[in-house]
XYZ file of C-alpha atoms in Angstrom:
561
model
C 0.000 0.000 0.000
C 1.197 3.308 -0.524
C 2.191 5.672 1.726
C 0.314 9.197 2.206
C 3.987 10.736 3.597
C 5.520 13.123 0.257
C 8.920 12.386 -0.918
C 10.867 14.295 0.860
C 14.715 14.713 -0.224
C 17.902 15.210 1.696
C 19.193 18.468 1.604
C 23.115 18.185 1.090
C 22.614 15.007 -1.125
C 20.256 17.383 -3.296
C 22.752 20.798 -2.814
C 25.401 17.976 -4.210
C 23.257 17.359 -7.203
C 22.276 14.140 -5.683
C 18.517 12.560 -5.515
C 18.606 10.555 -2.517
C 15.564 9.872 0.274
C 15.449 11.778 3.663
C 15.250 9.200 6.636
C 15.952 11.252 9.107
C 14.662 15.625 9.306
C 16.503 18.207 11.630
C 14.084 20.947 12.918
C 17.440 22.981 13.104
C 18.747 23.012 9.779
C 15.220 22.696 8.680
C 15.623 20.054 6.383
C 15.544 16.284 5.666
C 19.149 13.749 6.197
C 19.477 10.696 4.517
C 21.200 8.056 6.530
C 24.768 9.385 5.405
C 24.497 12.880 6.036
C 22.641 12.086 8.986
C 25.767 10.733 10.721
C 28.076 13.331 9.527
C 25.562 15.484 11.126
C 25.813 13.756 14.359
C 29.379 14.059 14.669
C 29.927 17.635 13.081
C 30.364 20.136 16.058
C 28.143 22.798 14.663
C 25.362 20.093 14.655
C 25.929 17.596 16.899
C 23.176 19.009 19.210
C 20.259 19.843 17.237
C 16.941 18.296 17.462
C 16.028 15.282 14.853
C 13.322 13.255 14.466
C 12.902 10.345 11.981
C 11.276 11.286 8.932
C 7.850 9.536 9.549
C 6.829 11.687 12.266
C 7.905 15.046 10.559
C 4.344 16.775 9.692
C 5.068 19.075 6.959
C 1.488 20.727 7.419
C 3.326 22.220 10.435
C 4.461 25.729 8.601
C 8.442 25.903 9.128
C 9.573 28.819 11.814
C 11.319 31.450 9.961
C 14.440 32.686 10.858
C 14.805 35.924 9.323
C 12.752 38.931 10.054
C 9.601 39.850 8.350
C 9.865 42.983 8.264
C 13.973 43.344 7.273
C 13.979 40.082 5.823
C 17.413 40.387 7.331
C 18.318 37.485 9.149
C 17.465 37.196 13.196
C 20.903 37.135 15.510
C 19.995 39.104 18.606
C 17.691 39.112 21.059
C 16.197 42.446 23.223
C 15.621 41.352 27.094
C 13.253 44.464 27.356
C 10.886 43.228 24.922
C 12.054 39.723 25.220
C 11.603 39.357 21.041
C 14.641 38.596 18.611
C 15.546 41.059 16.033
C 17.615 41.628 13.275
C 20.200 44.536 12.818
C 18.205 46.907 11.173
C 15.486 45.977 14.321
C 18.127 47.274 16.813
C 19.007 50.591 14.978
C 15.722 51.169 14.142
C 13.394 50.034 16.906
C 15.806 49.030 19.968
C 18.583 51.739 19.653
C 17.415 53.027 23.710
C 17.115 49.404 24.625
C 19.955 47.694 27.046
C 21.339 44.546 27.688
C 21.110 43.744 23.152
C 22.464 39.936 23.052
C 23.637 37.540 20.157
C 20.391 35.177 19.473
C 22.663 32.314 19.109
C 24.038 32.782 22.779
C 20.747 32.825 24.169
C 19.292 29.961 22.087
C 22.018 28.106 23.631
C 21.414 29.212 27.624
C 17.901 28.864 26.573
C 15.999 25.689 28.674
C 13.225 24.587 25.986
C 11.153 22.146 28.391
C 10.861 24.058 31.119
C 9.535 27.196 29.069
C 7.483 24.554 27.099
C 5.786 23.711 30.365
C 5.001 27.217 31.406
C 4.036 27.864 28.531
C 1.329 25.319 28.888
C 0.612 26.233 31.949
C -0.134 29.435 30.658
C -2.287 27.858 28.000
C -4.744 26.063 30.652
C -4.646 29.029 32.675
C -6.101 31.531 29.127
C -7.913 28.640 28.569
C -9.767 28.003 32.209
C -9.805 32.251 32.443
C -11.737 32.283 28.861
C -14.201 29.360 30.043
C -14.927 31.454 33.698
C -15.322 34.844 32.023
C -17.851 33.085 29.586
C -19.717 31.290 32.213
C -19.545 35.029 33.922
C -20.974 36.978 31.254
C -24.040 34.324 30.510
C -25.052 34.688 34.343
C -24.520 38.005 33.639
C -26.640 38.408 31.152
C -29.437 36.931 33.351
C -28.796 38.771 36.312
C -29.179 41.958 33.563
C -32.480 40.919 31.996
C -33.672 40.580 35.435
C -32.206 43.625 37.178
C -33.868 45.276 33.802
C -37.485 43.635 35.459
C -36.590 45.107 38.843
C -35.764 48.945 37.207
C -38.856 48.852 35.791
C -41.183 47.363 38.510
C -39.414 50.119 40.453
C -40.504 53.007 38.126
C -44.021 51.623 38.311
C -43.638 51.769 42.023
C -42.433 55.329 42.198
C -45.547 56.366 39.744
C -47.993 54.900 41.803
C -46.782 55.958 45.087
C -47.108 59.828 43.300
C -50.696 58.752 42.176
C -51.381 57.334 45.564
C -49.868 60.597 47.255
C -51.697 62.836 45.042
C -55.008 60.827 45.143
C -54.986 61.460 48.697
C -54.956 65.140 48.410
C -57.546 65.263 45.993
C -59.436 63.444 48.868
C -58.903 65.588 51.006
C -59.444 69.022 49.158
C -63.214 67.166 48.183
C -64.091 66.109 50.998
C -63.026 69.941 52.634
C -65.051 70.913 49.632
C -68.198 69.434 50.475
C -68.244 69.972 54.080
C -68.068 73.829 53.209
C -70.855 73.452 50.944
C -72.890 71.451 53.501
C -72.317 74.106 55.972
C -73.494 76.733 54.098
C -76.024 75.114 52.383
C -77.519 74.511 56.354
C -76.988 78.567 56.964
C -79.322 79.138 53.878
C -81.560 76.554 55.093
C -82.088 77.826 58.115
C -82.434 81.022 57.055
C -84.975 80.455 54.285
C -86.824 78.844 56.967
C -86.788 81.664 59.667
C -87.546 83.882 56.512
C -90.812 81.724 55.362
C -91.962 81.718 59.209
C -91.847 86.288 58.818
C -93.153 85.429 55.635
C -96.682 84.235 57.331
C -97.105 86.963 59.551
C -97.663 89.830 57.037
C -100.821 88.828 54.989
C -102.318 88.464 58.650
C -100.999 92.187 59.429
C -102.838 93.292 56.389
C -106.069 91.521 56.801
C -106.155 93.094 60.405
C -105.444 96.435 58.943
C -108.477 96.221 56.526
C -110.544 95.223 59.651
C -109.862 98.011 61.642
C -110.557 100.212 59.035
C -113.839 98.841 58.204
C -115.427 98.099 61.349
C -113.641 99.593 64.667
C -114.809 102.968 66.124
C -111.833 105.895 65.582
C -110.431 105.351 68.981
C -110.348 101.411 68.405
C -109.168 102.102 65.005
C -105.851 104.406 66.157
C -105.240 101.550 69.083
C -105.575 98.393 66.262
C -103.213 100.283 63.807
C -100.670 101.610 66.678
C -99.934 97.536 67.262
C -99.830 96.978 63.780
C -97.693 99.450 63.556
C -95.743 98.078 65.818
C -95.379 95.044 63.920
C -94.594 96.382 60.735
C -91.580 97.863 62.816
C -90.537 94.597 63.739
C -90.490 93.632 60.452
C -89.027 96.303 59.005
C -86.277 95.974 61.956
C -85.888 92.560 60.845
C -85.422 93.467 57.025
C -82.703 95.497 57.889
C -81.187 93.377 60.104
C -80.552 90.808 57.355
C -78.851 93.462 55.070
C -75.882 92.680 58.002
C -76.811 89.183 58.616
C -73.656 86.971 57.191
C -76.470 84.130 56.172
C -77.885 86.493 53.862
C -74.960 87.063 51.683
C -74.517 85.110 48.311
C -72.292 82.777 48.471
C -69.742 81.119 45.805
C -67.478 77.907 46.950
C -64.054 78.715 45.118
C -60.541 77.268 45.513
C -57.754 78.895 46.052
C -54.932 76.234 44.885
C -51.333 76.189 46.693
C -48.139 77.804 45.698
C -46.473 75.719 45.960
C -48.415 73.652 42.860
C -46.863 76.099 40.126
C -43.394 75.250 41.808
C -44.005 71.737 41.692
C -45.540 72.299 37.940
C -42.253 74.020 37.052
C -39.977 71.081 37.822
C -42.370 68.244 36.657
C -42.121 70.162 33.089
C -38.059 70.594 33.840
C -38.111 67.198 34.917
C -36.661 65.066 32.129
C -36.807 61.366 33.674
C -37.663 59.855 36.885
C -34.010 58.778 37.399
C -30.956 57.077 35.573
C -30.330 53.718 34.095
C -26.370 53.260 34.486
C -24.002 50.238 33.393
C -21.904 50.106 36.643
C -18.884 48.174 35.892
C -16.655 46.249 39.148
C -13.861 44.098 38.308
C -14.930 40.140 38.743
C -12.460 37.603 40.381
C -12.589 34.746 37.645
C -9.971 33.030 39.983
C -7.001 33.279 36.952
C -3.894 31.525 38.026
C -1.665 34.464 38.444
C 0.958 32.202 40.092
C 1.367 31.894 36.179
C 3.434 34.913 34.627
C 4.641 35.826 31.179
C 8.276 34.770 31.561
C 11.027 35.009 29.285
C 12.631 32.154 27.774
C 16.428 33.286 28.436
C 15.902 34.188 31.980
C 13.279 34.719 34.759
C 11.990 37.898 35.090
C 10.438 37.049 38.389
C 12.400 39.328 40.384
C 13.861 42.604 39.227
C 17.787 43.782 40.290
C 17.013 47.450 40.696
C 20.681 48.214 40.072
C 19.980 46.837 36.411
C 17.236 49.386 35.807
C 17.947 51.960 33.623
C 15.474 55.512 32.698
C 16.180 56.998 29.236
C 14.425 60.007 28.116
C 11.883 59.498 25.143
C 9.969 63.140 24.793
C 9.856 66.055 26.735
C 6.111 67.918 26.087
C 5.922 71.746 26.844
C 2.727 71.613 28.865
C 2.794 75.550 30.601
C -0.275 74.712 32.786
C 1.336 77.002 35.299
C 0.073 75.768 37.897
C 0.965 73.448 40.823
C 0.303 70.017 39.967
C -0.777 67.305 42.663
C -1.162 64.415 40.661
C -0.971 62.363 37.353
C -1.974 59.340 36.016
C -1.756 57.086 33.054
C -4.793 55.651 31.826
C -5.248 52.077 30.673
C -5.420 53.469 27.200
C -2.540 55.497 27.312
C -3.946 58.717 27.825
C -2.759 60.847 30.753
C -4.500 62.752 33.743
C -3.016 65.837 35.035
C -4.561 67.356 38.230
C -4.068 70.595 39.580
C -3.818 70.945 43.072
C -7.378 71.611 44.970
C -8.073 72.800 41.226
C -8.757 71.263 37.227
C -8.815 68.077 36.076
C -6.900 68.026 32.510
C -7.019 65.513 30.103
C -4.057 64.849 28.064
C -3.677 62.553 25.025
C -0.570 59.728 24.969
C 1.731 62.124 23.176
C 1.211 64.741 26.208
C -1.393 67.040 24.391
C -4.222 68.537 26.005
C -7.324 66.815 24.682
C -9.618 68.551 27.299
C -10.636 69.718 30.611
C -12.654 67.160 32.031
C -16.058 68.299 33.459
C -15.802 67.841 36.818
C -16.063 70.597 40.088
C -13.118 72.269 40.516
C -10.991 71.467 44.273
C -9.591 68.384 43.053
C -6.537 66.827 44.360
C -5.611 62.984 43.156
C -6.914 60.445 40.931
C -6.833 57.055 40.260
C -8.260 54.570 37.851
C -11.025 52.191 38.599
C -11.683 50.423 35.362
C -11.696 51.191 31.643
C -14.035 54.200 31.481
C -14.083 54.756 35.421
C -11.521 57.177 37.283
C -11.896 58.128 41.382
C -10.992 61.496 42.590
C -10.532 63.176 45.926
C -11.673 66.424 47.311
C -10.324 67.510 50.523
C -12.715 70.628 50.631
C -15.682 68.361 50.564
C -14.195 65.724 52.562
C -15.520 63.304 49.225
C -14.326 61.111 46.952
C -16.271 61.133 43.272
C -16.359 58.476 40.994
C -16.762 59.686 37.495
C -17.878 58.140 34.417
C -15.687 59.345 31.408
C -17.771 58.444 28.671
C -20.915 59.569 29.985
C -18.690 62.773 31.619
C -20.722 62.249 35.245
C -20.480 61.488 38.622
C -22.178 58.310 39.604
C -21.267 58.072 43.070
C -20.000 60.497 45.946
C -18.295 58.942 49.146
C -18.266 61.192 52.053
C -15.898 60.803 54.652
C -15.546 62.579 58.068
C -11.640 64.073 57.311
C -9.906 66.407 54.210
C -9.147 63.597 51.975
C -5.252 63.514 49.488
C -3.458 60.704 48.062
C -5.549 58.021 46.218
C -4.823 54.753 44.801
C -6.908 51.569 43.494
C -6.290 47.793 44.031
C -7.807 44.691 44.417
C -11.013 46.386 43.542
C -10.457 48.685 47.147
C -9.660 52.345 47.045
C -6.842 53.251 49.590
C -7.031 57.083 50.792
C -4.889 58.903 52.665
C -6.966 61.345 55.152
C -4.976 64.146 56.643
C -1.948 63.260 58.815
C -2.879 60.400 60.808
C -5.050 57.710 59.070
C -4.833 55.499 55.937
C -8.292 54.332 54.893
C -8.958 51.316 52.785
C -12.655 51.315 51.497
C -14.540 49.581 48.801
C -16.467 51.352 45.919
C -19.861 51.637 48.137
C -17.536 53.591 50.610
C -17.733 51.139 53.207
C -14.703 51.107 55.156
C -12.839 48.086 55.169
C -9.576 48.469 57.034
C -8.240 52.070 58.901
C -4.504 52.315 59.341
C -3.034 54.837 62.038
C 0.269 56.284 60.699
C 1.807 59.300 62.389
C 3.057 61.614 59.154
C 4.993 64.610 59.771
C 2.922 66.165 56.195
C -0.466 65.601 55.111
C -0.393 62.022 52.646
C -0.722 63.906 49.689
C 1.057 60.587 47.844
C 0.414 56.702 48.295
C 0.348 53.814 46.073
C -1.533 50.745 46.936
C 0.385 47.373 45.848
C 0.623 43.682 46.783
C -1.868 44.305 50.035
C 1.123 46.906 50.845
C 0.403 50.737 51.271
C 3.406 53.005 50.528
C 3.385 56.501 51.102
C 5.835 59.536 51.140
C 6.689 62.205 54.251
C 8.196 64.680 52.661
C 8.718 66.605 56.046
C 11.064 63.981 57.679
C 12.620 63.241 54.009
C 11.464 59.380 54.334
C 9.202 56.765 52.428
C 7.163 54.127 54.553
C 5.726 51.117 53.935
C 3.163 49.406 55.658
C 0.985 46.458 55.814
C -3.273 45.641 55.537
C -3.341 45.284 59.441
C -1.012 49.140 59.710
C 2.284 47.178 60.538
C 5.451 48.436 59.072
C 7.279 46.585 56.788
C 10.008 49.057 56.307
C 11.124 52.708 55.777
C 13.215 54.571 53.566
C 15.409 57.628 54.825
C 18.431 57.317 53.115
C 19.616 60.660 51.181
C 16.281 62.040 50.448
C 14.710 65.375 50.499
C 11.474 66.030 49.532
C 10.010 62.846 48.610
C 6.776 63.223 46.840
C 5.276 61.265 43.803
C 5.237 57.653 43.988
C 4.389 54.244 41.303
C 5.550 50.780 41.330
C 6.379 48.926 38.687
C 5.565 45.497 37.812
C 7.767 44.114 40.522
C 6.715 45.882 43.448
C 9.776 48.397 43.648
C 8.929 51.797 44.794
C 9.923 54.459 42.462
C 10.125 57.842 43.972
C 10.052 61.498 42.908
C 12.570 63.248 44.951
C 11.732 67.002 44.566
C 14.249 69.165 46.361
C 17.326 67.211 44.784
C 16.155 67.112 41.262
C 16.052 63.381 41.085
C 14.124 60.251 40.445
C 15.184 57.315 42.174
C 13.790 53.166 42.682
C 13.648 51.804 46.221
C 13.413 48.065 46.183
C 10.251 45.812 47.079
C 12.219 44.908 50.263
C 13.608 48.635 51.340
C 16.898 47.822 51.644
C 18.548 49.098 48.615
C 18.052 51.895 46.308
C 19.258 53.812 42.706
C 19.079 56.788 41.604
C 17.549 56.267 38.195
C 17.906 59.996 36.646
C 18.757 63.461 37.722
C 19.080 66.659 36.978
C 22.227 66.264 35.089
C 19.503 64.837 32.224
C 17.673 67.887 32.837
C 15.392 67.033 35.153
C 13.759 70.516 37.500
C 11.075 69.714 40.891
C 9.757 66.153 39.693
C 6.786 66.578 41.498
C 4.673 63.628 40.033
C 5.335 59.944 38.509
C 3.431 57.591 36.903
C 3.690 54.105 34.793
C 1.451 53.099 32.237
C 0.126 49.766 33.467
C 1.346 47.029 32.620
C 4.323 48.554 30.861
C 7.822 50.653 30.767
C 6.380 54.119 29.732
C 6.864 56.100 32.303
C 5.561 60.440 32.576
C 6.971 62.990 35.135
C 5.641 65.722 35.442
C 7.341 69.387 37.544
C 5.668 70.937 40.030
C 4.168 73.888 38.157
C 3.207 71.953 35.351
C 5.571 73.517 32.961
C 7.025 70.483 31.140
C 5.735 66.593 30.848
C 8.703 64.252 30.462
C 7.966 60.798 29.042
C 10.800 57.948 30.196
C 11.251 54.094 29.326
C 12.063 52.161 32.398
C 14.293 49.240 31.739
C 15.740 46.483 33.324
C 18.827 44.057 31.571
């Protein structure tokens, strides 16, 4: 029976003008061995140690690695640690000329241990893999739980309708029933009256039948007496008559309304009214329970911990910013966009390359930020003793935390905010502004800068010249003293150092995750002036500073060999 395997030929017979059968293939050379070459290979030094496989289990369908660069089509013989990729020599002049530590590709293929990057690599495999299957199952409950909390919104605005019918239904009650006991009450007074009126009524035909009596058959003397008394009774009468002109009963009466002013106030901001409230996506991070044990790692060497004295900050861009203003804080944004406070002022918006997109519309009095999630920053106000989360696509705030102190540095973690309030406390407190741990710390200046990391909070005193670190339960884990002055602005990279913006001596410098050892990174012999604030972009090496009065914003890639 024939076989479905293609012919495949050997290499050197075939660059030898020779047709012979491959029996053996080298993923190395990338090409088939007959039995001849295949022992020469075996004993050549260059080749001794490549990988081979006999011929029947080479899969061809498997597309070849390439070895030269697609983009150069120059072939691949170094390797950049920073971006732990291989490039060629046009790569390293053209994309990696401010990267350190270049190497020769061939040296690290050599150092390089395949299994054991094979294995993480599956590990990190699974983990996508089990992370992808969670967030799935995730978003379908998700859905569910929308569709219903969709049910709920709108059982709710029925709810708040007919508790405004009910309300008003009541007062229209009331105002009717009021109604008709007026009307009752003066329908009894004109009653009455009519009554009393009919009973006068009576008496006068009988006064005028007497008159024509007297008149007709009395004697003079008997006549004057009979028409004296009826006389008399005519005043009476006429007494009476009069007396209604002032009686209240006898007035006309008209049942009117007179309606409440505060009804055309009430009018006024129905008609402003646009909606009976807001529906809102609010977005919270979700534990999915992702291995994180399992990190990207580089196949020359493990990245796992970082050698501060191997970090290195080269300058990228400098951006004329002239704010003029002092500047309390700044942030990069997941999507590479900056934030720019002023201090107990604006909120600026800047775009990657460090120009001003906008001022965000948000009250004035700000002093830090920090971001929440992809479209959600946090931002304190020590006036109001608040924090306000903002949307930045909608451009509103969707939630106000009030605490009971002046309120500074922010930071966001482990879906916690961490606050520094005043002097004295550190206050960690989730995004309903429920307060989940409170951390005593004695600070010589207000905590105007912390970072939140690792369960660690790390904060500045720029008054005693020293950088603490301290633990969930307030412990301290250590504290840095050592040549500075003025510490303010603080970030961590990836690896839990502590990089620090040392104002008064013009210099940025990286304490390690442990405190004990530290480097000054850049100074002002680069042309560095009052660093007041530094950030990272997450998750990478971009680094911004930016000067205390907002005059210049420095970009700088952090590097490690």
């Amino acid at each position: 029976m024939a076989s479905n395997k293609p012919y495949i030929p050997c290499g050197p017979c075939q660059e030898g003008k020779v047709n012979t059968e491959a029996e053996i293939w080298c993923n190395n050379c990338d090409e088939g061995l007959c039995s001849v070459c295949s022992s020469h290979h075996k004993r050549s030094r260059g080749t001794r140690n490549h990988k081979t496989i006999y011929i029947k289990r080479y899969n061809p369908s498997i597309p070849a690695i390439k070895t030269e660069c697609d983009k150069h089509g120059q072939q691949l013989n170094l390797y950049c640690p920073s971006h732990l990729m291989p490039c060629c020599d046009e790569c390293i002049s053209t994309s990696h000329s401010k990267c350190t530590g270049i190497k020769s590709l061939a040296d690290v293929v050599e150092k390089t241990k395949i299994e054991k990057s094979t294995q993480s690599i599956e590990k990190q495999i699974d983990s996508i893999k089990h992370f992808l299957d969670n967030l799935i199952e995730n978003k379908s409950v998700n859905i569910s739980r929308g569709e219903q909390e969709n049910k709920n919104i709108k059982k709710l605005i029925v709810n708040i309708r007919e508790k405004i019918n009910n309300y008003l239904i009541n007062l229209e009650k009331k105002l009717c029933n009021e109604a008709d006991t007026i009307l009752n009450q003066e329908k009894s007074k004109a009653t009455d009256l009519i009554a009393e009126i009919k009973e006068k009524q009576k008496k006068i035909p009988e006064m005028q039948d007497h008159l024509h009596t007297v008149i007709s058959n009395s004697s003079k003397l008997q006549s004057f007496l009979e028409v004296h008394q009826i006389e008399q009774q005519v005043h009476q009468c006429q007494r009476y008559v009069e007396d209604l002109e002032n009686d209240d009963r006898a007035k006309e009466f008209h049942i009117k309304m007179k309606q409440n002013d505060e009804i055309e106030k009430i009018l006024v901001k129905l008609q402003s009214l646009e909606t009976l409230g807001e529906v809102m996506v609010v977005k919270t991070d979700i534990d999915l329970k992702r291995d994180t044990s399992v990190k990207r790692e580089a196949q020359v060497e493990s990245r796992e911990q970082s050698n501060i004295n191997n970090m290195t900050m080269n300058i990228e861009t400098k951006i004329d910013l002239n704010l003029k203003c002092i500047i309390s804080d700044i942030i990069c944004l997941m999507d590479g966009r900056v934030i720019v406070v002023e201090e107990c002022g604006k909120v600026y918006l800047l775009t990657s390359n460090g120009k001003l997109e906008k001022q965000i519309s948000i009250s004035s009095a700000a002093f830090s930020v920090t971001q929440i999630n992809q479209n959600t920053i946090a931002i304190t106000y020590p006036g109001e003793e608040a924090i306000k989360i903002f949307n930045m696509d909608s451009e509103t705030v969707t939630k106000v935390i009030t605490l009971n102190k002046p309120c500074f540095g922010l930071s966001f973690s482990n879906n916690s905010l961490v606050v520094g309030l005043w002097r004295d406390e550190i206050r960690i407190i989730d995004l309903e502004g429920n307060t989940l741990k409170s951390i005593e710390v004695q600070s010589e200046s207000l905590l105007y800068h912390l970072v939140y990391c690792n369960d660690r909070v790390t904060y500045s005193d720029s008054t005693s010249n020293s950088v603490y670190c301290v633990d969930g339960s307030g412990k301290q884990i250590w504290d840095y003293k050592q040549d500075l002055k003025g510490p303010l602005g603080l970030c961590t990279d990836t690896y839990g150092n502590i990089i620090v913006a040392d104002k008064s001596t013009d210099r940025i410098i990286v304490i390690s995750k442990d405190g004990q050892n530290s480097k000054v990174l850049i100074s002002k012999d680069e042309g560095l002036k009052n660093p007041q604030c530094i950030c990272l972009k997450p998750k990478e090496s971009s680094c911004y500073i930016c000067d205390r009065y907002g005059e210049h914003l420095a970009k700088f890639n952090l590097s490690s060999e």
